[in-house]
Coordinates of C-alpha atoms in Angstrom, one line a residue:
M1 CA -6.0 -31.4 21.2
P2 CA -3.2 -31.4 18.6
D3 CA -0.7 -28.5 18.8
T4 CA -1.1 -25.6 16.4
P5 CA 1.5 -25.9 13.8
A6 CA 4.3 -23.3 13.9
P7 CA 4.0 -20.6 11.3
P8 CA 6.6 -20.7 8.4
P9 CA 9.7 -18.6 8.6
V10 CA 9.7 -14.9 8.2
I11 CA 11.0 -13.7 4.9
L12 CA 14.6 -12.3 5.1
G13 CA 16.7 -10.6 2.4
D14 CA 19.8 -12.8 2.8
E15 CA 19.4 -15.1 -0.2
P16 CA 21.4 -13.8 -3.2
G17 CA 19.2 -13.8 -6.3
S18 CA 15.9 -13.7 -4.4
F19 CA 13.4 -11.0 -4.8
P20 CA 13.9 -9.5 -1.3
H21 CA 17.7 -9.5 -1.8
G22 CA 17.3 -7.6 -5.0
V23 CA 15.1 -5.0 -3.3
L24 CA 17.7 -4.3 -0.7
A25 CA 20.8 -4.6 -2.9
E26 CA 19.4 -2.8 -6.1
R27 CA 16.1 -1.0 -5.5
H28 CA 17.2 0.9 -2.4
P29 CA 20.4 2.2 -3.9
A30 CA 18.4 3.3 -7.0
I31 CA 15.9 5.1 -4.8
I32 CA 18.8 6.9 -3.0
R33 CA 20.2 8.1 -6.3
Q34 CA 16.8 9.2 -7.6
V35 CA 16.1 11.2 -4.4
R36 CA 19.6 12.7 -4.5
D37 CA 18.8 14.3 -7.9
A38 CA 15.2 15.3 -7.2
F39 CA 16.0 18.5 -5.2
P40 CA 19.0 20.9 -5.0
Y41 CA 20.1 19.3 -1.7
D42 CA 23.2 20.7 -0.1
R43 CA 26.4 18.9 0.6
A44 CA 25.3 17.8 4.1
V45 CA 22.3 16.0 2.7
H46 CA 24.5 14.4 0.0
R47 CA 26.9 13.2 2.6
A48 CA 24.0 11.7 4.6
L49 CA 22.6 10.0 1.5
D50 CA 26.1 8.6 0.7
A51 CA 26.4 7.3 4.2
L52 CA 23.0 5.6 4.0
L53 CA 23.9 4.0 0.7
E54 CA 27.1 2.6 2.2
S55 CA 25.2 1.4 5.3
C56 CA 22.4 -0.4 3.5
T57 CA 24.6 -2.1 0.9
K58 CA 27.7 -3.0 2.9
G59 CA 27.2 -1.9 6.5
V60 CA 24.9 -2.6 9.4
I61 CA 21.7 -1.2 10.8
E62 CA 22.5 1.9 12.9
P63 CA 20.3 3.4 15.7
L64 CA 18.3 6.6 15.1
P65 CA 19.8 9.8 16.4
A66 CA 19.5 10.3 20.1
D67 CA 17.0 13.1 19.7
A68 CA 14.7 11.3 17.2
H69 CA 11.1 12.2 17.9
D70 CA 10.1 8.5 17.4
G71 CA 13.2 6.8 18.9
E72 CA 11.2 5.1 21.7
R73 CA 8.6 3.9 19.2
W74 CA 11.2 2.3 17.0
R75 CA 12.9 0.7 19.9
D76 CA 9.5 -0.8 20.8
W77 CA 9.3 -1.9 17.1
G78 CA 12.5 -3.9 17.4
L79 CA 15.4 -1.5 16.7
D80 CA 17.4 -2.5 19.8
A81 CA 17.3 -6.2 18.7
Y82 CA 18.4 -5.4 15.1
A83 CA 20.9 -2.6 15.5
G84 CA 24.4 -3.7 14.5
R85 CA 23.1 -6.5 12.2
S86 CA 23.2 -6.6 8.4
W87 CA 20.2 -5.2 6.7
F88 CA 20.0 -8.5 4.8
D89 CA 19.8 -10.6 8.0
V90 CA 16.7 -9.2 9.7
P91 CA 13.0 -9.6 8.6
W92 CA 12.6 -8.0 5.1
L93 CA 9.5 -6.1 6.1
W94 CA 11.4 -4.5 9.0
S95 CA 14.5 -3.8 6.9
E96 CA 12.5 -2.1 4.1
S97 CA 10.5 0.1 6.6
Y98 CA 13.6 1.2 8.5
F99 CA 15.4 2.1 5.2
Y100 CA 12.6 4.7 4.5
R101 CA 12.8 6.0 8.0
R102 CA 16.5 6.6 7.7
L103 CA 16.1 8.1 4.2
L104 CA 13.9 10.8 5.7
D105 CA 16.6 11.5 8.3
A106 CA 19.2 11.8 5.5
V107 CA 17.2 14.5 3.6
G108 CA 16.3 16.4 6.8
Y109 CA 12.6 15.7 6.7
F110 CA 12.3 15.6 10.5
G111 CA 15.0 18.3 11.1
T112 CA 14.6 22.1 11.6
G113 CA 16.2 23.3 8.4
L114 CA 15.2 24.1 4.9
W115 CA 14.1 20.5 4.0
Q116 CA 11.9 20.0 7.1
G117 CA 8.6 18.4 6.0
I118 CA 9.5 18.3 2.3
D119 CA 8.4 15.0 0.7
P120 CA 11.5 13.7 -1.1
F121 CA 9.2 11.7 -3.4
R122 CA 6.8 14.5 -4.3
P123 CA 8.3 15.3 -7.7
F124 CA 7.7 11.7 -8.8
K125 CA 4.2 11.6 -7.4
L126 CA 3.2 14.9 -9.1
A127 CA 4.7 13.8 -12.4
E128 CA 2.6 10.7 -12.3
L129 CA -0.6 12.7 -11.6
D130 CA 0.1 14.9 -14.5
A131 CA 1.0 12.1 -16.9
P132 CA -1.1 11.6 -20.1
E133 CA -2.0 8.1 -18.8
T134 CA -3.9 9.7 -16.0
D135 CA -6.1 11.7 -18.4
E136 CA -6.7 8.6 -20.4
E137 CA -7.8 6.6 -17.4
L138 CA -10.1 9.4 -16.1
A139 CA -11.7 9.7 -19.6
V140 CA -13.1 6.2 -19.1
L141 CA -15.4 7.7 -16.4
D142 CA -17.4 9.4 -19.1
T143 CA -18.2 6.0 -20.8
L144 CA -19.1 4.6 -17.4
A145 CA -21.6 7.3 -16.6
T146 CA -24.5 5.7 -18.6
R147 CA -23.8 2.2 -17.4
P148 CA -25.9 0.5 -14.6
A149 CA -24.7 1.0 -11.1
D150 CA -23.6 -2.6 -10.6
E151 CA -21.4 -2.5 -13.7
R152 CA -19.9 0.8 -12.6
A153 CA -19.2 -0.7 -9.2
R154 CA -17.4 -3.7 -10.7
A155 CA -15.4 -1.4 -13.0
L156 CA -14.3 0.9 -10.2
L157 CA -13.4 -2.1 -8.0
H158 CA -11.1 -3.5 -10.7
G159 CA -9.7 0.0 -11.4
S160 CA -8.7 0.2 -7.7
L161 CA -7.3 -3.3 -7.9
W162 CA -5.2 -2.9 -11.0
G163 CA -4.3 0.7 -10.2
N164 CA -1.7 -0.9 -7.9
R165 CA 0.5 -1.4 -11.0
A166 CA 1.2 2.3 -10.9
D167 CA 3.8 1.9 -8.2
L168 CA 6.9 4.0 -8.5
G169 CA 9.1 1.8 -6.3
F170 CA 8.1 -1.3 -8.2
R171 CA 8.8 0.3 -11.6
L172 CA 12.3 1.3 -10.4
S173 CA 13.2 -2.4 -10.2
D174 CA 11.0 -3.6 -13.1
A175 CA 10.8 -0.8 -15.7
E176 CA 8.8 -2.9 -18.2
A177 CA 6.1 -3.9 -15.7
E178 CA 3.4 -1.6 -17.1
Q179 CA 4.1 -2.7 -20.7
R180 CA 3.3 -6.3 -20.0
D181 CA -0.2 -7.5 -20.3
A182 CA -2.1 -8.1 -17.1
A183 CA -3.4 -11.6 -16.6
P184 CA -6.9 -12.1 -18.1
G185 CA -8.2 -13.5 -14.8
L186 CA -7.5 -13.2 -11.1
V187 CA -5.6 -15.8 -9.1
A188 CA -8.4 -15.5 -6.5
D189 CA -11.7 -13.5 -6.8
D190 CA -14.0 -13.0 -3.8
S191 CA -15.6 -9.9 -5.3
E192 CA -19.1 -11.1 -4.7
A193 CA -18.3 -11.8 -1.1
L194 CA -17.1 -8.2 -0.8
W195 CA -20.3 -6.7 -2.3
S196 CA -22.4 -8.9 0.0
L197 CA -20.8 -7.1 2.9
L198 CA -21.9 -3.8 1.3
P199 CA -25.4 -4.2 -0.1
A200 CA -27.0 -1.2 -1.7
P201 CA -30.2 0.1 0.1
D202 CA -32.3 -0.5 -3.0
R203 CA -31.6 -4.3 -3.0
G204 CA -33.6 -7.0 -1.2
A205 CA -36.4 -5.7 0.9
G206 CA -35.7 -2.1 0.0
T207 CA -37.1 -0.9 3.4
G208 CA -36.3 2.3 5.2
D209 CA -34.5 0.2 7.9
E210 CA -32.1 -1.0 5.1
G211 CA -31.4 2.5 4.0
A212 CA -30.8 3.7 7.6
A213 CA -28.4 0.8 8.1
A214 CA -26.4 1.8 5.0
S215 CA -26.3 5.4 6.1
T216 CA -24.4 4.4 9.3
R217 CA -22.2 1.8 7.6
T218 CA -18.5 2.6 7.8
V219 CA -15.9 1.2 5.4
C220 CA -12.2 1.5 6.2
L221 CA -9.9 1.7 3.2
I222 CA -6.2 1.2 3.9
A223 CA -4.6 3.0 1.0
D224 CA -1.3 2.0 -0.6
N225 CA 0.2 4.3 -3.3
A226 CA -0.4 7.9 -4.2
G227 CA -0.9 9.3 -7.7
R228 CA -2.5 7.1 -10.3
E229 CA -3.4 4.4 -7.8
L230 CA -4.9 6.7 -5.2
I231 CA -7.3 8.2 -7.7
P232 CA -9.1 4.9 -8.4
D233 CA -9.2 4.3 -4.7
L234 CA -11.0 7.6 -4.2
L235 CA -13.3 6.9 -7.1
L236 CA -14.3 3.6 -5.5
A237 CA -14.9 5.5 -2.2
A238 CA -17.1 8.0 -4.0
H239 CA -19.2 5.2 -5.6
L240 CA -19.7 3.5 -2.2
L241 CA -20.9 6.8 -0.7
A242 CA -23.0 7.9 -3.7
H243 CA -24.9 4.6 -4.0
G244 CA -25.5 4.0 -0.3
R245 CA -23.1 1.1 0.1
A246 CA -21.3 3.1 2.8
G247 CA -22.4 6.1 4.9
R248 CA -18.8 6.9 5.7
V249 CA -15.4 5.9 4.4
V250 CA -12.3 6.2 6.5
L251 CA -9.2 6.4 4.3
Q252 CA -6.0 5.2 6.2
V253 CA -2.8 6.7 4.8
K254 CA 0.8 7.1 5.9
P255 CA 1.7 9.9 8.4
Y256 CA 4.9 10.7 6.4
P257 CA 6.5 9.8 3.1
Y258 CA 7.1 6.0 2.9
Y259 CA 8.0 3.4 0.3
V260 CA 8.5 6.0 -2.5
S261 CA 4.9 6.4 -3.5
D262 CA 2.8 5.5 -0.5
A263 CA 0.0 8.0 0.1
T264 CA 0.1 10.7 2.7
P265 CA -2.6 13.3 3.6
A266 CA -1.0 15.8 1.2
D267 CA -1.3 13.2 -1.6
V268 CA -5.0 12.8 -0.9
V269 CA -5.5 16.5 -1.4
D270 CA -3.3 16.5 -4.6
A271 CA -5.4 13.6 -6.0
L272 CA -8.7 15.4 -5.2
R273 CA -7.4 18.6 -6.9
R274 CA -6.3 16.5 -10.0
L275 CA -9.8 15.1 -10.2
I276 CA -11.5 18.5 -9.9
R277 CA -9.5 20.1 -12.7
A278 CA -10.1 17.1 -15.0
P279 CA -12.7 17.4 -17.8
G280 CA -15.9 15.4 -17.9
A281 CA -17.2 13.1 -15.2
A282 CA -14.0 13.0 -13.3
A283 CA -14.5 16.6 -12.1
G284 CA -17.9 15.6 -10.7
Y285 CA -16.3 12.8 -8.7
G286 CA -13.7 15.2 -7.4
R287 CA -16.3 17.8 -6.3
R288 CA -18.4 15.2 -4.5
L289 CA -15.3 13.8 -2.7
W290 CA -14.2 17.2 -1.7
E291 CA -17.6 17.9 -0.2
A292 CA -17.6 14.4 1.5
M293 CA -14.3 15.2 3.1
A294 CA -15.5 18.6 4.3
D295 CA -18.7 17.1 5.9
G296 CA -16.9 14.0 7.4
R297 CA -18.4 11.3 5.1
L298 CA -14.8 10.8 3.8
T299 CA -12.3 10.9 6.7
V300 CA -8.5 10.7 6.4
R301 CA -6.5 9.0 9.1
A302 CA -2.7 8.9 9.3
H303 CA -1.9 6.6 12.3
P304 CA 1.8 6.1 13.2
F305 CA 1.2 2.3 13.0
S306 CA 0.6 2.7 9.2
A307 CA 4.3 3.4 8.8
S308 CA 5.5 0.7 11.2
P309 CA 7.5 -2.4 10.3
L310 CA 5.0 -4.7 12.0
P311 CA 2.3 -7.1 10.8
Y312 CA -1.4 -6.2 11.4
A313 CA -1.5 -9.0 13.9
E314 CA 0.1 -6.4 16.2
L315 CA -2.5 -3.7 15.7
P316 CA -2.7 -1.1 18.5
D317 CA -5.9 -1.1 20.5
D318 CA -7.3 2.1 18.9
L319 CA -7.0 0.8 15.3
R320 CA -8.2 -2.6 16.4
A321 CA -11.4 -1.0 17.7
E322 CA -11.9 1.1 14.6
F323 CA -11.6 -1.9 12.3
A324 CA -13.8 -4.0 14.5
A325 CA -16.6 -1.5 14.1
A326 CA -16.3 -1.3 10.3
A327 CA -18.6 -3.2 7.9
V328 CA -15.4 -4.1 6.1
T329 CA -11.8 -3.0 6.0
I330 CA -10.4 -3.0 2.5
V331 CA -6.6 -3.5 2.4
K332 CA -5.0 -2.2 -0.7
G333 CA -1.7 -3.2 -2.3
D334 CA 1.2 -5.5 -1.9
L335 CA 2.9 -4.1 1.2
N336 CA -0.4 -4.0 3.1
Y337 CA -1.1 -7.6 2.1
R338 CA 2.3 -8.7 3.5
R339 CA 1.4 -7.0 6.8
L340 CA -2.1 -8.5 6.7
V341 CA -1.1 -12.2 6.3
G342 CA 2.3 -11.9 7.8
D343 CA 5.5 -11.6 5.6
R344 CA 6.2 -15.4 5.8
R345 CA 6.9 -18.2 3.4
W346 CA 3.3 -19.5 3.5
P347 CA 2.4 -22.4 1.3
P348 CA 0.3 -20.7 -1.4
T349 CA -2.7 -23.0 -0.5
T350 CA -2.8 -21.8 3.1
P351 CA -6.3 -20.5 3.6
F352 CA -6.6 -16.7 3.6
A353 CA -9.3 -16.9 6.3
E354 CA -6.9 -18.9 8.5
V355 CA -4.0 -16.4 8.4
T356 CA -6.4 -13.4 8.9
G357 CA -8.5 -14.9 11.6
Y358 CA -6.9 -12.5 14.1
F359 CA -8.3 -9.4 12.3
P360 CA -11.0 -7.7 14.4
G361 CA -13.6 -7.4 11.7
P362 CA -14.4 -8.4 8.1
V363 CA -11.4 -7.8 5.8
A364 CA -10.9 -7.7 2.0
A365 CA -7.5 -7.6 0.2
L366 CA -7.1 -6.0 -3.2
R367 CA -3.6 -6.7 -4.4
T368 CA -1.5 -6.8 -7.5
L369 CA 1.2 -9.4 -6.9
K370 CA 4.7 -7.8 -6.6
S371 CA 6.3 -9.9 -3.8
E372 CA 6.7 -13.5 -2.9
V373 CA 4.1 -13.9 -0.1
I374 CA 0.8 -15.4 -1.1
T375 CA -2.1 -17.3 0.5
G376 CA -5.5 -18.5 -0.4
L377 CA -4.9 -20.2 -3.7
S378 CA -6.4 -23.4 -4.9
A379 CA -3.9 -26.2 -5.6
R380 CA -5.0 -26.2 -9.2
T381 CA -4.4 -22.5 -9.6
E382 CA -0.9 -22.7 -8.0
A383 CA 0.0 -25.6 -10.3
A384 CA -1.1 -23.8 -13.4
L385 CA 0.8 -20.7 -12.5
V386 CA 4.0 -22.5 -11.7
A387 CA 3.8 -24.6 -14.9
A388 CA 3.4 -21.4 -17.0
E389 CA 5.8 -19.1 -15.3
A390 CA 7.8 -21.0 -12.6
Q391 CA 7.8 -18.5 -9.7
R392 CA 7.8 -15.3 -11.7
W393 CA 4.0 -15.0 -11.3
R394 CA 4.5 -14.0 -7.7
T395 CA 6.5 -10.8 -8.4
G396 CA 5.8 -9.6 -11.9
G397 CA 2.8 -7.3 -11.3
T398 CA 0.7 -9.1 -14.0
H399 CA -1.5 -11.1 -11.6
A400 CA -3.9 -9.9 -8.9
L401 CA -6.4 -11.1 -6.3
V402 CA -9.5 -10.1 -4.4
Q403 CA -9.7 -12.1 -1.2
V404 CA -12.3 -11.7 1.6
R405 CA -12.7 -13.0 5.1
P406 CA -16.2 -12.0 6.2

């Protein structure tokens, strides 16, 4: 048998002018400055933030404090191999993840003082939830109320997909992203394959057995950002539950603040409260989701692996078993896509099913393109994108995809 070809190189941040280099050299310092001004931090926190800024731009990766609660876990995740090296010379996925872990140290999130457990990104998340744009988006639910269920399903799916443009970290490095028009079509669209994994009970034979199967069907939804993106994710979950496409939705979020706007359990509660206090149909969605969370049909998980610097190919056994038992795992957002396919320089025509073959069950990716990694495109689609935009289509947030591996 021929040898399996070696995978392409892991993406690093060491190439000046590249998108990963820009994130490390420009976005991370901007995040430090923004966090510094978000709270009345004392001088000790300011000194720690200044030290992190110096380290991540000009210095090297330093170990966690000796008493860090997760020190052993991070050593298992590669810290011993990368300590002492430039932030730019290790895998970009790892470097980004470790930056946020060190940022939490700098602001005392894991300490015992005043700032213990205080999300340094919370003011930005709440401001986004309270923005007029959120009201405008929720008002659309009133117009959807009278539409057929399948039309509502498609609208909510695309709301969840394009909601990924509401990403605070992304907007820090591309302030005009939301003003640009989204592409009229998707670079890949397996939506029908996704719905085929989640048939409504009233389709096909319409038997009692079909309804019973739907009532026990679990959908895992790996969330990405909080705020205006998490709300459409929750609306999609509500639709799946209300129309029998799922009997239970497990929402996977981060165990602590991560990547500026990534969702935590507290952000889920904030989003539910925002829905409940909204006018019109949005409040009904919020109340139904609140009840679903109370009775277990909507379950929130915050596994430590969710905030790890590792690809999903290295899933721990408990998560692997959970995803294997799900009807489908829906993976939201750019970061989760990088972890799903591996943050490597794949040729864009590499089949999505090939690079996700390891995943323990059916998997669907909903992603707005904000980084360089991409798989599953046709040669024709890739050629058209390159001809129109060179390589900017990969990172501008104006293209999206729905990819499914049954």
